[in-house]
Structure formats: structure tokens, C-alpha cells
mmCIF file of C-alpha atoms and ligand atoms in Angstrom:
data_model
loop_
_atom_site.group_PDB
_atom_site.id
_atom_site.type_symbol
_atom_site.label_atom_id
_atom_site.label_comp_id
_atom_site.label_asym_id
_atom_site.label_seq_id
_atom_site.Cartn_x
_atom_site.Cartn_y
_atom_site.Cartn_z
ATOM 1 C CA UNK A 428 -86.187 -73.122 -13.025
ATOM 2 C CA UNK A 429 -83.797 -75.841 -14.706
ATOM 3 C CA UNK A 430 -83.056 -75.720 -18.515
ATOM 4 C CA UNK A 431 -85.042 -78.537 -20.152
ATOM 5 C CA UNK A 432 -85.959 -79.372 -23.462
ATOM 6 C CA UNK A 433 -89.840 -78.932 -23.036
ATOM 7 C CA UNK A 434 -91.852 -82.084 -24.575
ATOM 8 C CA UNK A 435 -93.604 -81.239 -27.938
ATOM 9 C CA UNK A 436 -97.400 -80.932 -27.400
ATOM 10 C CA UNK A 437 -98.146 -83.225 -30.034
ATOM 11 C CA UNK A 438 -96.753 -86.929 -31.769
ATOM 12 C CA UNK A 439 -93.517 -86.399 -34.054
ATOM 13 C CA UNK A 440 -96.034 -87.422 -36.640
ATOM 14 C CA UNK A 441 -98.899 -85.059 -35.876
ATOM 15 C CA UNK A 442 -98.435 -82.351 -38.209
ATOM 16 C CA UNK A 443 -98.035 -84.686 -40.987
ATOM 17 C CA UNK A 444 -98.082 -84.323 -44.400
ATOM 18 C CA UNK A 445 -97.357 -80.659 -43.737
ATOM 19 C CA UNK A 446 -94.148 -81.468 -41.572
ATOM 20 C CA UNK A 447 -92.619 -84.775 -41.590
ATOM 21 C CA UNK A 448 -91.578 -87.010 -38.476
ATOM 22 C CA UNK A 449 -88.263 -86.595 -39.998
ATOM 23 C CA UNK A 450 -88.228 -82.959 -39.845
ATOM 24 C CA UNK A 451 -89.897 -82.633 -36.274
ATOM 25 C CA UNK A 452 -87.351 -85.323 -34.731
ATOM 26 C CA UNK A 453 -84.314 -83.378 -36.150
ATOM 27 C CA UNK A 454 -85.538 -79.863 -35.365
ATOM 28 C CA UNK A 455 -87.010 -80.294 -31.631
ATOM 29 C CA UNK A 456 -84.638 -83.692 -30.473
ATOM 30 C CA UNK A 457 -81.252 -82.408 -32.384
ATOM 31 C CA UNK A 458 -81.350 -78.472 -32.856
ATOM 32 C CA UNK A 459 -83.684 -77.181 -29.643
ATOM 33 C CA UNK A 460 -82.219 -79.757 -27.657
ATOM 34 C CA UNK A 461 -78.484 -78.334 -28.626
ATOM 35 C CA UNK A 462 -79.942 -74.729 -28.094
ATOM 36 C CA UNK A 463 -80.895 -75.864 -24.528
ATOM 37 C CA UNK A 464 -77.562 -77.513 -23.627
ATOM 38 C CA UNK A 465 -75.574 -75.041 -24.718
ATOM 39 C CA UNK A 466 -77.649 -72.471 -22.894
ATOM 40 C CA UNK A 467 -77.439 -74.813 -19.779
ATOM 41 C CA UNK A 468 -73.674 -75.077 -20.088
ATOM 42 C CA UNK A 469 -72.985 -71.582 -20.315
ATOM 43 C CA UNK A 470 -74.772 -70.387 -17.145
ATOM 44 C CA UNK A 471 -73.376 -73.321 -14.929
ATOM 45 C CA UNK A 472 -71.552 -71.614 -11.830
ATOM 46 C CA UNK A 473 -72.147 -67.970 -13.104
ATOM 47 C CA UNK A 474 -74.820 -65.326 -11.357
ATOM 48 C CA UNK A 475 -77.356 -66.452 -14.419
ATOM 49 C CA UNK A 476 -77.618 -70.297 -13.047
ATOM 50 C CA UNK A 477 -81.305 -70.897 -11.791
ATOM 51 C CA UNK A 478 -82.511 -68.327 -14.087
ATOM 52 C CA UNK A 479 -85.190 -68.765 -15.987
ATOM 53 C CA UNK A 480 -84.738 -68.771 -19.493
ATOM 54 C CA UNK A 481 -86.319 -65.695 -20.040
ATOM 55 C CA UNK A 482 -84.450 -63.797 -17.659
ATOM 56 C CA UNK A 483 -81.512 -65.471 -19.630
ATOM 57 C CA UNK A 484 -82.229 -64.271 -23.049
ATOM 58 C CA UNK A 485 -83.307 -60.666 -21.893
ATOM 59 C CA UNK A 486 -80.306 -59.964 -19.863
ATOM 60 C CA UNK A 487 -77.534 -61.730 -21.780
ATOM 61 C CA UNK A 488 -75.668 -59.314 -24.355
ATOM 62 C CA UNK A 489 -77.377 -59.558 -27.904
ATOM 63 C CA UNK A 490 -74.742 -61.442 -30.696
ATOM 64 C CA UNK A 491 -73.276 -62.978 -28.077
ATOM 65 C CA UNK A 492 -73.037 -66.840 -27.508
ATOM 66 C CA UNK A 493 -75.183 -66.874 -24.618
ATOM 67 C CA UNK A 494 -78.149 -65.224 -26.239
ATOM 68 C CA UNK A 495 -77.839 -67.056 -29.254
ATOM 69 C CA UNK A 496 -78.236 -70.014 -27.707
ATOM 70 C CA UNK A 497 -80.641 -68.840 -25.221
ATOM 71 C CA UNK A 498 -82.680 -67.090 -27.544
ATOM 72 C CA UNK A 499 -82.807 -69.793 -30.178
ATOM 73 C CA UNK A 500 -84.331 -72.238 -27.270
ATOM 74 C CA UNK A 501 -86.724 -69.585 -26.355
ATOM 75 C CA UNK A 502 -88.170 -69.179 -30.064
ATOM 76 C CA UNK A 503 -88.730 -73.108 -30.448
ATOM 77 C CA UNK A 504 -90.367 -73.276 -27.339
ATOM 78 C CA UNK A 505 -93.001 -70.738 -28.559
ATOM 79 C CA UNK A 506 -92.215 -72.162 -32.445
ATOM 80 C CA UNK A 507 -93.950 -75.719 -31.019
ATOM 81 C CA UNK A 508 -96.707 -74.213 -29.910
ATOM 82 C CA UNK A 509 -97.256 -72.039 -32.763
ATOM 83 C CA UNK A 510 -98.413 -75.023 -35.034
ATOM 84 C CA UNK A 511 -101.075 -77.647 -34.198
ATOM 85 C CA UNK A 512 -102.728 -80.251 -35.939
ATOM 86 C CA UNK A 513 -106.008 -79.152 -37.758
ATOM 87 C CA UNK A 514 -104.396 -75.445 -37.622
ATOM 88 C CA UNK A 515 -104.411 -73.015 -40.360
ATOM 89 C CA UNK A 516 -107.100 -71.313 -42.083
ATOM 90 C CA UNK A 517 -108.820 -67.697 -40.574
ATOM 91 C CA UNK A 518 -108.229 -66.863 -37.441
ATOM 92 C CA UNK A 519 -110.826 -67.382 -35.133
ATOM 93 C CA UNK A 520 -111.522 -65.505 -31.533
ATOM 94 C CA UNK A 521 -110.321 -62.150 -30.493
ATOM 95 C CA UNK A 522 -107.506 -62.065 -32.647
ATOM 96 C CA UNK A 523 -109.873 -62.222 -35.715
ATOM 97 C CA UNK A 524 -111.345 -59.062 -34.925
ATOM 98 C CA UNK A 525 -107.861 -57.356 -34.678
ATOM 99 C CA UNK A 526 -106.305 -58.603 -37.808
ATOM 100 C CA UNK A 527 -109.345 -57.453 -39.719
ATOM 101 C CA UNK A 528 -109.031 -54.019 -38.438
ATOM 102 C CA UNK A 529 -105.069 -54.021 -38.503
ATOM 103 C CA UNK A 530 -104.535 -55.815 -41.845
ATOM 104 C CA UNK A 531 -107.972 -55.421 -43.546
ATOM 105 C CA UNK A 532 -109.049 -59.305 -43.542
ATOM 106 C CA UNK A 533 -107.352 -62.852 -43.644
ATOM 107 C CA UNK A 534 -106.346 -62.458 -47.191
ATOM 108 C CA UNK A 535 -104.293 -59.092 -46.384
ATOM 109 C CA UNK A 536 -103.043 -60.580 -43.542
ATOM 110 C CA UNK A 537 -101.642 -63.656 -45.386
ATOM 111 C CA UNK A 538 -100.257 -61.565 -47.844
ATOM 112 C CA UNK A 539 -98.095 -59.693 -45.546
ATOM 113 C CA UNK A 540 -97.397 -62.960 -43.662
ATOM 114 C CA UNK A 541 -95.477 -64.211 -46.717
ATOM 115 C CA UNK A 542 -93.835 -61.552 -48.194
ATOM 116 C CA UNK A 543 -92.479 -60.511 -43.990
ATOM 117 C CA UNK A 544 -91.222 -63.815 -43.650
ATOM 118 C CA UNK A 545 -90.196 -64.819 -47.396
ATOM 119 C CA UNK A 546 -88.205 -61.898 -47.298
ATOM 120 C CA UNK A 547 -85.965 -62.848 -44.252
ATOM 121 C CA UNK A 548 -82.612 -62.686 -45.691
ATOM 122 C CA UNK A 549 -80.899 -65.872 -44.773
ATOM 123 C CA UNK A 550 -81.772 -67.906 -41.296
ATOM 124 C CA UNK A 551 -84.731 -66.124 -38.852
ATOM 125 C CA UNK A 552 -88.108 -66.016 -37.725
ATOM 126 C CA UNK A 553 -91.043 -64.141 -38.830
ATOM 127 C CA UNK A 554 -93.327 -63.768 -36.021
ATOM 128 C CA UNK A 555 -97.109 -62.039 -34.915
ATOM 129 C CA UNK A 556 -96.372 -60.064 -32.144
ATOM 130 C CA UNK A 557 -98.947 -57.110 -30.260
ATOM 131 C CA UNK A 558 -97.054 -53.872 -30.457
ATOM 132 C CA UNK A 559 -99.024 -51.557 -27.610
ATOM 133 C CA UNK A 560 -102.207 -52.465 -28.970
ATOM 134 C CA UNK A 561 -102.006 -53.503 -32.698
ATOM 135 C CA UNK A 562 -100.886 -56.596 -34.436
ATOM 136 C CA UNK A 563 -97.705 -56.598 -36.688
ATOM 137 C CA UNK A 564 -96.123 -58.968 -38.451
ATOM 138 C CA UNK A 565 -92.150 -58.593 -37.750
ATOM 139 C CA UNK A 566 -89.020 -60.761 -39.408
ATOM 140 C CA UNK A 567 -85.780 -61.161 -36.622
ATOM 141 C CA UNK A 568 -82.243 -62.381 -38.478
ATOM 142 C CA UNK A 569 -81.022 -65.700 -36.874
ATOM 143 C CA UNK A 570 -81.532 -66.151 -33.232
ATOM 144 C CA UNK A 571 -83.085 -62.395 -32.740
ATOM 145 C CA UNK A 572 -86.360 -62.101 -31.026
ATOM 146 C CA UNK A 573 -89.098 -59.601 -30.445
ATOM 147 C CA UNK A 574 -88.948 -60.322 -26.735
ATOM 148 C CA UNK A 575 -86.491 -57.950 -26.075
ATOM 149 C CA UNK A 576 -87.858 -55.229 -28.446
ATOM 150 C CA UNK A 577 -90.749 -54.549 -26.387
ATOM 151 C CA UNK A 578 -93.052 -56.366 -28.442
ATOM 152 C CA UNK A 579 -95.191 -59.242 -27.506
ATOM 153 C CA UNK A 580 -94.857 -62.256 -29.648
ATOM 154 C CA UNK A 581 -97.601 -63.880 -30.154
ATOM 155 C CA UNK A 582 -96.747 -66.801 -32.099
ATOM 156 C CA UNK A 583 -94.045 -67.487 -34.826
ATOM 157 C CA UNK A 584 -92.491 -69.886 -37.903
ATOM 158 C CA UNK A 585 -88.875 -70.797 -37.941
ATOM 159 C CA UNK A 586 -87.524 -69.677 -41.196
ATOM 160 C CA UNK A 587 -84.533 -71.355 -40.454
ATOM 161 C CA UNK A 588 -83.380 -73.959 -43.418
ATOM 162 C CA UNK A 589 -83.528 -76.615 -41.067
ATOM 163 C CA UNK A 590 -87.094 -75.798 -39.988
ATOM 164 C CA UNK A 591 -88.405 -76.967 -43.813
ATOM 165 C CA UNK A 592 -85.567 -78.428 -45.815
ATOM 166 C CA UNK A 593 -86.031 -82.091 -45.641
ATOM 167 C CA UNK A 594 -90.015 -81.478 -46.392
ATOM 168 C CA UNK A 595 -89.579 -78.098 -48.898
ATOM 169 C CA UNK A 596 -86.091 -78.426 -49.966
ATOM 170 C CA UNK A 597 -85.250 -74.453 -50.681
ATOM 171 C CA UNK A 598 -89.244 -73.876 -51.648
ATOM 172 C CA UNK A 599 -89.684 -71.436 -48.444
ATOM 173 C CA UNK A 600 -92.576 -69.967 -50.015
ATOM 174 C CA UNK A 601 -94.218 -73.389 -49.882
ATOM 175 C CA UNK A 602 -93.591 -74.064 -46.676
ATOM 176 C CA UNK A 603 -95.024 -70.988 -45.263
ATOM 177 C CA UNK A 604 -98.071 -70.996 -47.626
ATOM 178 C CA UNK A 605 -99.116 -74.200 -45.842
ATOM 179 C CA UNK A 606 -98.046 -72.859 -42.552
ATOM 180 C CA UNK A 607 -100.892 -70.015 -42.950
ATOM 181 C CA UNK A 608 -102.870 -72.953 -44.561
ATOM 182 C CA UNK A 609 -102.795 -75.938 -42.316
ATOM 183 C CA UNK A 610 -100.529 -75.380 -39.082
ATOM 184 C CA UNK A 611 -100.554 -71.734 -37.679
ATOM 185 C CA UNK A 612 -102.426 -72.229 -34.085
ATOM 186 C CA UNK A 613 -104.894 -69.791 -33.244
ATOM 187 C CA UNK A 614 -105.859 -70.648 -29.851
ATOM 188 C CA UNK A 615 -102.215 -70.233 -29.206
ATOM 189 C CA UNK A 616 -102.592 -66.985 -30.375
ATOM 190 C CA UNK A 617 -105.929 -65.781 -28.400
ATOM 191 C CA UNK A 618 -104.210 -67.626 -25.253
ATOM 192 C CA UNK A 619 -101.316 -64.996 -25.431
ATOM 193 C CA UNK A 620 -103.391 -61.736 -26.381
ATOM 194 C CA UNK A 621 -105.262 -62.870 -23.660
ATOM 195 C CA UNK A 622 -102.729 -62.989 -21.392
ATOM 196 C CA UNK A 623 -101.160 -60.161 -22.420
ATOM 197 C CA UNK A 624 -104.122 -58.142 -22.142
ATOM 198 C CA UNK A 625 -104.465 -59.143 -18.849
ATOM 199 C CA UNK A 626 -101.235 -58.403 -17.682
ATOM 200 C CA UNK A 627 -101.897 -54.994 -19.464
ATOM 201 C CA UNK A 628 -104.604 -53.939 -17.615
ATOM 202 C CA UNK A 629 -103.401 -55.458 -14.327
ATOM 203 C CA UNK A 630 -99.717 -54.143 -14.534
ATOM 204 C CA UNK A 631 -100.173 -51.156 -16.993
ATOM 205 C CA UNK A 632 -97.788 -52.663 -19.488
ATOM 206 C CA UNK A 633 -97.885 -54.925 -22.454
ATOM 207 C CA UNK A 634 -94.772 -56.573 -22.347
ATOM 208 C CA UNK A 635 -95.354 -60.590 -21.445
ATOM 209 C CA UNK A 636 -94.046 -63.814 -21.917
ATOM 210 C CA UNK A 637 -95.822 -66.095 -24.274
ATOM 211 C CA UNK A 638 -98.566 -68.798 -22.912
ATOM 212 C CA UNK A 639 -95.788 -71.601 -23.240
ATOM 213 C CA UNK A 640 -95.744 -73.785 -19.928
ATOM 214 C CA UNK A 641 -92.403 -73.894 -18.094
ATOM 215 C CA UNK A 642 -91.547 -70.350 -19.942
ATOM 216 C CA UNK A 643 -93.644 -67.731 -18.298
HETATM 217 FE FE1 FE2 B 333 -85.331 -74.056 -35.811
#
């Protein structure tokens, strides 16, 4: 599979007021295009060209240039997806069952949510991720990702300065309130516990890529 900057799946304006045009031109046509390039450049006429950028990120040496790259364009792609217009609010489907019983309701859930990915010292991700059968909420520093943890991310927010600045300024706390509130994409969600519950029953494991197109 070639390295390409996969499209957004919505209008640079869609997520609006919650994340500008500004902010959604910058992050997806300036920094995950550069992640992509870079990752593209580094694998040209070594053993890793044609791989997929999975394979990329899970056999390239963690901290080094490669993954950092690599991994950085793997957590937008799923980052994209992660947020849709109309989003936000309690979960709905499967996954609403599962956060009630692993975080005691919506409210619990949110709570956690913040203080997981508030808490991210400098530039990461927070993310949702199945671990063997429950939900967690997990924080990765800069370009770290639970993909090669053995967890199964289920969807994420970029914590990343560059991810709210221009809409937030340093108000991170804002910016992920109305990520829980008005963005985070469920049906992304239930699409990759879905998947990964397949995969679990069919292949006896529970480690999966996310339901991103041109990433599985
Ligand atoms: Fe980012």
C-alpha cells in the first residue's frame, strides 16, 4: 500500500464552531501531511517500502525517527475519524453498555476522560482503547501509541498544541470538554469494538487495527 495522506471524511468547515477551518487545514494539510512524507521518505529503497503503515509503525524502533513519523500519521488517521459532526454527548450502541459497567455511567466516564488526557504532560494523545475485554482510557507522550502495547484503540483526541491552539489558545481543558460534548464519534467507536470483537472470536486475539479505510 502507498503512503498517502487519507482525505478527511468531512468539509474543513464541518466541525465548526468546535474546530475551526483554520485549525483543520493546518493540522490534516500541514502536520499529517508532513507526518506522511516523512514516513514515505524514510522507507524509500529500504526492506519497509510497500509496507503498510501499520506494519511500519509496529516494526520500526520506538523514539526513533521512523516511528515518530510513522506513528504520528497513524494517530491522525484514526484522530479524523474520531470526531464527526453532530458527535458528542452519551455514547450510544454496544459501547454504551461497556462504559457503564467499566466506568459506572457517562458522567464517570467523562470525568476520567478529562483528567487522563488533561493530565498529558506536554504533546500526546489520550485515547479509548479495549484492553482484553474492558474499556480504558490511556494518555501516550508525543507520537506514542497504544497500537503497539497490545491494546486496541478505539478512538482518540490529539492533545497536541497544534491540535487546539488557534481555537483554545492554552485552554486544553476547554477543548476536550467540547470534544466529549460535541465531536467524539461513537459509531466510530462501535465500528472498531465491532471489529475487534470479531477478529477476537475469529482469530482468538484482540489485537486489531482501527476501522479507518486504507489503514487496516
Ligand atoms: Fe496533531
Amino acid at each position: 500500500m502507498s503512503l498517502t495522506l487519507p482525505p478527511l471524511p468531512y468539509a474543513l468547515d464541518a466541525l465548526e464552531p468546535h474546530v475551526s477551518r483554520r485549525t483543520l487545514a493546518t493540522h490534516h494539510g500541514r502536520h499529517h501531511a508532513a507526518y506522511v512524507e516523512k514516513t514515505r521518505a524514510l522507507v524509500q529503497r529500504t526492506a519497509m517500502e510497500g509496507a503498510s503503515l501499520e506494519e511500519i509503525v509496529r516494526s520500526s524502533t520506538p523514539g526513533s525517527t521512523l516511528f515518530n513519523v510513522a506513528a504520528q500519521a497513524w494517530n491522525h488517521a484514526l484522530l479524523w475519524h474520531s470526531m464527526c459532526p453532530g458527535g458528542g454527548g452519551p455514547a450510544r450502541g454496544a459501547i454504551a453498555g461497556m462504559i457503564e459497567e467499566n466506568f459506572g455511567g457517562h458522567t464517570a466516564f467523562c470525568q476520567q476522560f478529562v483528567t487522563v488526557a488533561g493530565d498529558q504532560f506536554g504533546s500526546g494523545w489520550a485515547w479509548l482503547v479495549l484492553d482484553d475485554s474492558r474499556l480504558r482510557i490511556v494518555a501516550t507522550p508525543n507520537a506514542e501509541t497504544p497500537l503497539t502495547a497490545g491494546l486496541v484503540p478505539l478512538l482518540t483526541i490529539d492533545v497536541w498544541e497544534h491540535a487546539y491552539y488557534l481555537d483554545y489558545q492554552h485552554r486544553r481543558l476547554d477543548y476536550i470538554a467540547v470534544f466529549l460534548a460535541h465531536l467524539i464519534n461513537w459509531d466510530f467507536a462501535n465500528r472498531n469494538l465491532g471489529y475487534a470483537s470479531g477478529r477476537a472470536h475469529i482469530a482468538g486475539e484482540a489485537k486489531i487495527q482501527p476501522a479507518v479505510e486504507g489503514h487496516r
